[in-house]
Coordinates of C-alpha atoms in Angstrom, one line a residue:
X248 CA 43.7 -25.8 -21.7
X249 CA 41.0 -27.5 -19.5
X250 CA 40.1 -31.2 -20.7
X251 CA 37.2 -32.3 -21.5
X252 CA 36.2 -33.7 -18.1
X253 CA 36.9 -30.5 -16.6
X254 CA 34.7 -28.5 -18.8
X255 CA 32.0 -30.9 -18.3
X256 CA 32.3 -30.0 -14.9
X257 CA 32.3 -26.5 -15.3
X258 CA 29.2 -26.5 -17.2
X259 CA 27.2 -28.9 -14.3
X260 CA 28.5 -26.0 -11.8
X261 CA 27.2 -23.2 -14.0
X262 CA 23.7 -25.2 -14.2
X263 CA 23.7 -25.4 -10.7
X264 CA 24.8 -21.8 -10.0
X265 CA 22.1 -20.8 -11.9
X266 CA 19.2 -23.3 -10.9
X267 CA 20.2 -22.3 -7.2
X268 CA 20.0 -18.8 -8.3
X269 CA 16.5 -19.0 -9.8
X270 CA 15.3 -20.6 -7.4
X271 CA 16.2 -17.6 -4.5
X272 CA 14.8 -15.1 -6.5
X273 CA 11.6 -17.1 -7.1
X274 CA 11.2 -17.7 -3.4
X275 CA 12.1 -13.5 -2.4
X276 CA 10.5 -12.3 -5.2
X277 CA 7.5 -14.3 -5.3
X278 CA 7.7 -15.2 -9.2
X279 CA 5.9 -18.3 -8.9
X280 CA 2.8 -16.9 -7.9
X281 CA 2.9 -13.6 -9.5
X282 CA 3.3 -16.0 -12.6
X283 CA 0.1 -17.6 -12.1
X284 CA -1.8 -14.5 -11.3
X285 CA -0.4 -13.1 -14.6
X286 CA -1.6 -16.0 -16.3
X287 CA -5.1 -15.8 -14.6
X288 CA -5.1 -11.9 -15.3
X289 CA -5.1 -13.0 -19.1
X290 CA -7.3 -15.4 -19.0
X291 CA -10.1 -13.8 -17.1
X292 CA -12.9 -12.6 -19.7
X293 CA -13.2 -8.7 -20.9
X294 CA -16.8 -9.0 -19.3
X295 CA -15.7 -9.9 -15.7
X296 CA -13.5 -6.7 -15.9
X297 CA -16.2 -4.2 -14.6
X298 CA -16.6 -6.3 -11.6
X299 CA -13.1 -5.4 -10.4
X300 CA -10.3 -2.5 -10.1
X301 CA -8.6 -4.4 -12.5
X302 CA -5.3 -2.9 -12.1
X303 CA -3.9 -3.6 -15.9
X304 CA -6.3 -1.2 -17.1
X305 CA -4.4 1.2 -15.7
X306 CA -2.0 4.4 -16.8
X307 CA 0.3 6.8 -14.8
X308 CA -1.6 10.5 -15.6
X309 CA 0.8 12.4 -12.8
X310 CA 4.3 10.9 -11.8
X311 CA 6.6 12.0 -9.6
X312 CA 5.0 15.2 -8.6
X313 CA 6.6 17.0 -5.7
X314 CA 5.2 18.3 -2.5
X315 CA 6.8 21.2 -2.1
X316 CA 8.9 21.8 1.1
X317 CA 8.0 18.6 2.0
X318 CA 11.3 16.2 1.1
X319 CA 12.3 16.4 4.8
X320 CA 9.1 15.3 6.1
X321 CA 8.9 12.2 4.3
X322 CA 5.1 11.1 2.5
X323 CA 4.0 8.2 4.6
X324 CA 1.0 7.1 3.7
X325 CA -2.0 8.7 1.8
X326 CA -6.5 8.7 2.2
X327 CA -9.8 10.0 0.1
X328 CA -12.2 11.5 1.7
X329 CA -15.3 11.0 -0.6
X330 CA -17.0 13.8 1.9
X331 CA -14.5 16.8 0.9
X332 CA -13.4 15.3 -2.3
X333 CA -9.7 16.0 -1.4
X334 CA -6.8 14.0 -0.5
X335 CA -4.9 13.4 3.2
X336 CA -1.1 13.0 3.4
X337 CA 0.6 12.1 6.6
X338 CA 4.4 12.8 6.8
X339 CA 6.3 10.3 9.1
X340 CA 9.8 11.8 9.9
X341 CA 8.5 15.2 10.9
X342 CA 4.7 14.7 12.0
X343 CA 2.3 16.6 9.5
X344 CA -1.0 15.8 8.2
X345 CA -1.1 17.5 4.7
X346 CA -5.1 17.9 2.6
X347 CA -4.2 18.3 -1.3
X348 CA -6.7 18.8 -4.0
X349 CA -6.5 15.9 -6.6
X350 CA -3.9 17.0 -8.1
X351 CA -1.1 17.1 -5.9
X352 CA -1.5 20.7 -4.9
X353 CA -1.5 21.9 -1.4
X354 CA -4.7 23.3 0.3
X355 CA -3.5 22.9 3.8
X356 CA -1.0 22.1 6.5
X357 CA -1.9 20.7 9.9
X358 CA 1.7 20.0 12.1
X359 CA 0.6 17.1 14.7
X360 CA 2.2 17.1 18.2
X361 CA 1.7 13.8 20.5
X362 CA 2.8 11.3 17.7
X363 CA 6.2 10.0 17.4
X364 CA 6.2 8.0 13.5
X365 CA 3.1 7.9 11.8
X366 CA 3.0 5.7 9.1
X367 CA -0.5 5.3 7.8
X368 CA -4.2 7.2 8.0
X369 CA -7.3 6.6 6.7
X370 CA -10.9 8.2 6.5
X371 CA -13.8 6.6 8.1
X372 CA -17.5 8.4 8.1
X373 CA -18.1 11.9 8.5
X374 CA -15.2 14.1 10.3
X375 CA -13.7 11.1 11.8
X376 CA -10.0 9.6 10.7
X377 CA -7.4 7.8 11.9
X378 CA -3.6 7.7 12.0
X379 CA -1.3 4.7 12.8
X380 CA 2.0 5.4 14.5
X381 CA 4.5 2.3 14.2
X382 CA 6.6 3.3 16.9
X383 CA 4.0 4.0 19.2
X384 CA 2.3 0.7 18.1
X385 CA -1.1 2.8 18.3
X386 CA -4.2 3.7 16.2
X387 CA -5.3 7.7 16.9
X388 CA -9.1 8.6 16.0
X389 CA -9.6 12.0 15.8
X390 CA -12.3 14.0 14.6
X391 CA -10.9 16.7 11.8
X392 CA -13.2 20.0 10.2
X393 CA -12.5 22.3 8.1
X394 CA -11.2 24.8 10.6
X395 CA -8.6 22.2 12.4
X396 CA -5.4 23.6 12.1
X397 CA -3.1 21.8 14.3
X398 CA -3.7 18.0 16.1
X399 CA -2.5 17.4 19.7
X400 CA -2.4 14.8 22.0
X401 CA -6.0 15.7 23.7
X402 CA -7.6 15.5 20.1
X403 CA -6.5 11.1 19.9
X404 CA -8.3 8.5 21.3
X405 CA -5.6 6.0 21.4
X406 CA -6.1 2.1 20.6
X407 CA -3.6 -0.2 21.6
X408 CA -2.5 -2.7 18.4
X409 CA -0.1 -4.8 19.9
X410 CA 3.2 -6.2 18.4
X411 CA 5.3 -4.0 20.7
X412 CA 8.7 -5.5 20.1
X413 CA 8.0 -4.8 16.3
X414 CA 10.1 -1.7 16.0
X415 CA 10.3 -0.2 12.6
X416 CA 8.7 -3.1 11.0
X417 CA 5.0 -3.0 12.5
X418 CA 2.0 -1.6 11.8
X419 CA 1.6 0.8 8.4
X420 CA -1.2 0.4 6.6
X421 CA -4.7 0.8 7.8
X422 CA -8.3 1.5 5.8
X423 CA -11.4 1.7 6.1
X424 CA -13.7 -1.1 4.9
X425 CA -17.5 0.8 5.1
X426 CA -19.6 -2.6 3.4
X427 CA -18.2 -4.5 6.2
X428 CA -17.5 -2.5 9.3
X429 CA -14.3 -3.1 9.8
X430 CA -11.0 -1.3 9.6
X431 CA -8.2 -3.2 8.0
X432 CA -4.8 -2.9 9.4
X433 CA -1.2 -4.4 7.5
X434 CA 1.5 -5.1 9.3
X435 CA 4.8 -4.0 6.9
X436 CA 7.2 -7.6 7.6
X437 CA 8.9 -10.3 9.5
X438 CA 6.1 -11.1 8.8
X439 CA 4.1 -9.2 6.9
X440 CA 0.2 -9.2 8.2
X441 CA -3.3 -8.1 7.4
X442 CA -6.0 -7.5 10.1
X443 CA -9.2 -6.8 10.4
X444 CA -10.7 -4.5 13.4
X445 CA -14.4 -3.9 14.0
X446 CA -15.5 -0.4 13.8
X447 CA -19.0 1.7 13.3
X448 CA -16.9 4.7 11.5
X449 CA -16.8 6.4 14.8
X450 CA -15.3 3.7 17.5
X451 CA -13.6 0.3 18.1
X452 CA -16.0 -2.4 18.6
X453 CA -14.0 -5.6 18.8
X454 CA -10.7 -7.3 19.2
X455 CA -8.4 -7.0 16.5
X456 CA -8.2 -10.6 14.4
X457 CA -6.0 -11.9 11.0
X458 CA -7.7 -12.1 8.3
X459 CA -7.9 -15.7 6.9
X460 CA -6.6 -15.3 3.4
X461 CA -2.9 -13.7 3.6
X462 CA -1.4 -12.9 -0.2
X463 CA 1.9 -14.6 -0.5
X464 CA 2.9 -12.1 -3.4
X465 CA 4.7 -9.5 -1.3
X466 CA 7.8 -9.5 0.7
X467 CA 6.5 -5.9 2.6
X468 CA 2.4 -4.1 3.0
X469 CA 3.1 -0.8 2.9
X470 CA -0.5 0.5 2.7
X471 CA -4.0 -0.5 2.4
X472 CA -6.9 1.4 0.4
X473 CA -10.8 -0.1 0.2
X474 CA -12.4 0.4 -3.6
X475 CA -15.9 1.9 -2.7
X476 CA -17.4 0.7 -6.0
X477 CA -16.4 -2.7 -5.3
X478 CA -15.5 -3.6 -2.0
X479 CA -12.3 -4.6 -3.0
X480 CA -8.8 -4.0 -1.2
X481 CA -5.8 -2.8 -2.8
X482 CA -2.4 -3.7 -0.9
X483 CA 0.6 -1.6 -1.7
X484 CA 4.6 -3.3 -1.3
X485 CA 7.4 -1.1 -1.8
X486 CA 9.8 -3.5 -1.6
X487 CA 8.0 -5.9 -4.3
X488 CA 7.5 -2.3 -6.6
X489 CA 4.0 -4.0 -6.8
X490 CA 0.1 -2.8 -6.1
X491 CA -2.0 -5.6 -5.9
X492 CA -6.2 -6.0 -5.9
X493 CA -8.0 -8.4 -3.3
X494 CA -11.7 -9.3 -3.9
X495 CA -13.9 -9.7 -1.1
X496 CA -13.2 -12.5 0.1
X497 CA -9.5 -11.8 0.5
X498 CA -8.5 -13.5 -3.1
X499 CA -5.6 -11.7 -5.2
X500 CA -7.6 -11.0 -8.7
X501 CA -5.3 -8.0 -10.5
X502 CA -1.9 -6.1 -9.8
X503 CA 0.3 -4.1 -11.8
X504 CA 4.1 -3.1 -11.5
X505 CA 5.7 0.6 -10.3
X506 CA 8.5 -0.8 -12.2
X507 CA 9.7 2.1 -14.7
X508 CA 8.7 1.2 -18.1
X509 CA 5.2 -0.1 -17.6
X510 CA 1.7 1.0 -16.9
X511 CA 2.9 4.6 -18.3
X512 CA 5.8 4.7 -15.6
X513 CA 8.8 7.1 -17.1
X514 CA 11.1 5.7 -14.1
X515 CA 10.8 3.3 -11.0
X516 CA 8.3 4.6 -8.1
X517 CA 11.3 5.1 -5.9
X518 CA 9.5 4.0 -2.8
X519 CA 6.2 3.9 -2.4
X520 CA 4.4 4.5 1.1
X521 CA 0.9 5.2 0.5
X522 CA -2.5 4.0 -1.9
X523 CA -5.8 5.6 -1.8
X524 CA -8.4 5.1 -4.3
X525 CA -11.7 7.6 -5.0
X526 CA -15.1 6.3 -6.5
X527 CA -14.5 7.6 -9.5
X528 CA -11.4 4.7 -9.3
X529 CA -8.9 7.1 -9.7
X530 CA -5.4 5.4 -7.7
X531 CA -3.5 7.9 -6.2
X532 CA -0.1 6.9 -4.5
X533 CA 2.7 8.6 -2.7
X534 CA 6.4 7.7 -2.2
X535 CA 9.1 8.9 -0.2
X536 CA 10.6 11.7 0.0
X537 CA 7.2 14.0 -1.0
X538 CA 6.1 12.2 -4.6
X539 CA 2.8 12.4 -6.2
X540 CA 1.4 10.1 -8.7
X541 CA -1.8 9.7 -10.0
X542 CA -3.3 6.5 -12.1
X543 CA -6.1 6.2 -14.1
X544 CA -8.1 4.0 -15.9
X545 CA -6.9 3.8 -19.8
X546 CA -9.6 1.2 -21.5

């Protein structure tokens, strides 16, 4: 039987196990802040609400829908475009752009040639879009119409962003920010990055630059929508099973969990790769392999 003095010591181990314990998953996990966010989520008045996304609000109304004969192309990132009312889907591991009606269901196929891992694409004005290729470390504009059926090398005007030892842990995210001109660009870790690029909806204008106000929330940005109601970002980590709202200025204001179990989640988003949000504030998200889900607004 241990004495007294050495289960006095066992118990000041424990403690410490534990302490030391807490204190790594506060530091990977972010709890700390996420914490105080929660906290200012709660205490933020019903009427400043409207002024945001405000991600609590919100309820899964599709989940895990498949793409079918899509789970070997893998869903990389997803975009609205307000001009066609229909969704765009890029596939990573076999290159595919993919247009969907809201709903998940398939309107059309276009296989893309000339891009080796593309990660994330976005809508800007009129025909024109964009696709980031991580491997590639590139941004492609294109111009796409209803009649586009396949995308090749000749179709990109290729931009240069840099970070070329970054391997499979560069650029991913990228949307398209209309009030303010400017694309915004996320870098997925080590370290994890947001950017802003200066754009008319048509061409590059500037040099690429960090934004000033990086959210420490995250341990990974896997994608990057723009609200066009209110200006506001959303970031998406798959890592951190978290979606998070930035205000204007950069400032985390809302977030909720792809955590199974909450916000109208039957099971965990297994890994989610793409955000895009319509101006009717419909969230739409896609993970790997070829998921669908669709969240909505509930108050």
């Amino acid at each position: 039987m241990p004495n007294v003095l050495q289960r006095r010591s066992l118990k000041w181990w424990l403690a410490g196990f534990v302490l030391v314990v807490s204190a790594t998953l506060t530091y990977l996990f972010h709890w700390d802040q996420r914490a105080y966010l929660w906290w200012q989520e709660h205490n933020t008045p019903a009427d400043q609400h409207a002024d945001n996304i405000w991600l609590p609000g919100y309820t899964a109304v599709i989940q895990a829908k498949p793409l079918p004969g899509m789970e070997k192309a893998e869903a990389s990132d997803i975009a609205y475009n307000p001009l066609t009312g229909t969704l765009f889907i890029i596939m990573g591991k076999e290159p595919l752009l993919v247009e969907t009606n809201l709903s998940g269901d398939i309107l059309r196929q276009i296989p893309i040639s000339g891009l080796s891992n593309p990660e994330g694409v976005v809508v800007l004005d009129g025909n024109r879009m964009g696709i980031v290729d991580e491997r590639q470390h590139t941004l492609a504009l294109f111009n796409l119409t209803p009649e586009t059926r396949q995308l090749q090398s000749a179709d990109f005007q290729f931009f240069d962003l840099g970070f070329a030892d970054a391997g499979n842990k560069g650029f991913e995210g990228v949307a398209w920010d209309p009030r303010q001109q400017r694309l915004l660009l996320s870098k997925e870790r080590d370290p994890a990055a947001l950017f802003s690029l200066s754009s008319d909806g048509d061409q590059i204008l500037g040099e690429m630059a960090d934004l000033p106000d990086q959210p420490d929330l995250m341990n990974d940005y896997s994608a990057l929508s723009v609200d066009p109601r209110t200006g506001h970002t959303l970031v998406l980590s798959d890592e951190s099973h978290l979606l998070l709202e930035l205000d204007g200025s950069g400032k985390p204001v809302s977030f909720i969990s792809l955590l199974g179990g909450l916000n109208g989640l039957s099971k965990n988003i297994p890994q989610a790769e793409g955000v895009a949000i319509d101006e009717e504030g419909t969230v739409y998200i896609v993970s790997e392999p070829n998921l669908f889900y669709v969240f909505r607004k509930s108050e």
